[in-house]
Amino acid sequence: MSAYNETLQADLGKTVWAGDCASWYKTESGKVTNNWSGKTTEYAAIMREFDPDSWQVIPSA
């Protein structure tokens, strides 16, 4: 997750949302808080297939 976030933040830094503007995508410190930096169609394609091995299920108490 940390590696993904590092790559994501680097990618998001190249987007219009990282520019010098006010946006609901940015925190007061300037961090862009989006979960995807690519095209919406790429995100949809990746989300179409569920990989259960990528998840760890922790039962609630």
Coordinates of C-alpha atoms in Angstrom, one line a residue:
M1 CA 0.0 0.0 0.0
S2 CA 2.8 2.4 0.8
A3 CA 4.5 1.7 -2.5
Y4 CA 1.2 2.2 -4.4
N5 CA 0.7 5.5 -2.6
E6 CA 4.2 6.7 -3.3
T7 CA 3.7 6.0 -7.0
L8 CA 0.2 7.5 -6.9
Q9 CA 1.4 10.7 -5.3
A10 CA 4.2 11.1 -7.9
D11 CA 1.7 10.6 -10.7
L12 CA -0.9 13.0 -9.1
G13 CA 1.9 15.6 -8.8
K14 CA 1.8 15.8 -12.6
T15 CA -1.9 16.4 -12.9
V16 CA -3.9 19.7 -13.0
W17 CA -5.1 19.1 -9.5
A18 CA -1.6 19.5 -8.1
G19 CA -1.4 23.0 -9.7
D20 CA -1.6 26.3 -7.8
C21 CA -5.4 26.3 -7.4
A22 CA -8.0 25.5 -4.8
S23 CA -9.6 22.1 -5.2
W24 CA -11.6 19.7 -3.1
Y25 CA -9.0 17.1 -4.3
K26 CA -6.3 18.9 -2.2
T27 CA -5.8 19.1 1.5
E28 CA -4.7 22.4 3.1
S29 CA -1.1 21.2 2.9
G30 CA -1.4 20.7 -0.8
K31 CA -1.6 16.9 -0.9
V32 CA -3.9 15.6 -3.6
T33 CA -6.2 13.0 -2.1
N34 CA -7.4 11.0 -5.1
N35 CA -7.2 7.2 -5.3
W36 CA -6.4 7.1 -9.0
S37 CA -4.2 9.2 -11.3
G38 CA -5.1 7.5 -14.7
K39 CA -8.0 7.4 -17.1
T40 CA -11.4 6.5 -15.8
T41 CA -11.7 3.7 -18.4
E42 CA -8.4 2.2 -17.0
Y43 CA -9.8 2.3 -13.5
A44 CA -13.1 0.7 -14.6
A45 CA -11.2 -2.1 -16.4
I46 CA -9.0 -2.9 -13.4
M47 CA -12.0 -2.9 -11.0
R48 CA -14.0 -5.3 -13.2
E49 CA -11.9 -8.2 -11.9
F50 CA -11.8 -9.0 -8.2
D51 CA -8.6 -10.6 -7.0
P52 CA -9.3 -12.1 -3.6
D53 CA -5.6 -12.8 -3.0
S54 CA -5.0 -9.0 -2.9
W55 CA -7.1 -8.7 0.3
Q56 CA -6.8 -9.6 3.9
V57 CA -10.1 -10.2 5.6
I58 CA -10.1 -9.3 9.3
P59 CA -13.3 -10.4 11.1
S60 CA -14.9 -7.7 13.3
A61 CA -15.1 -8.2 17.0

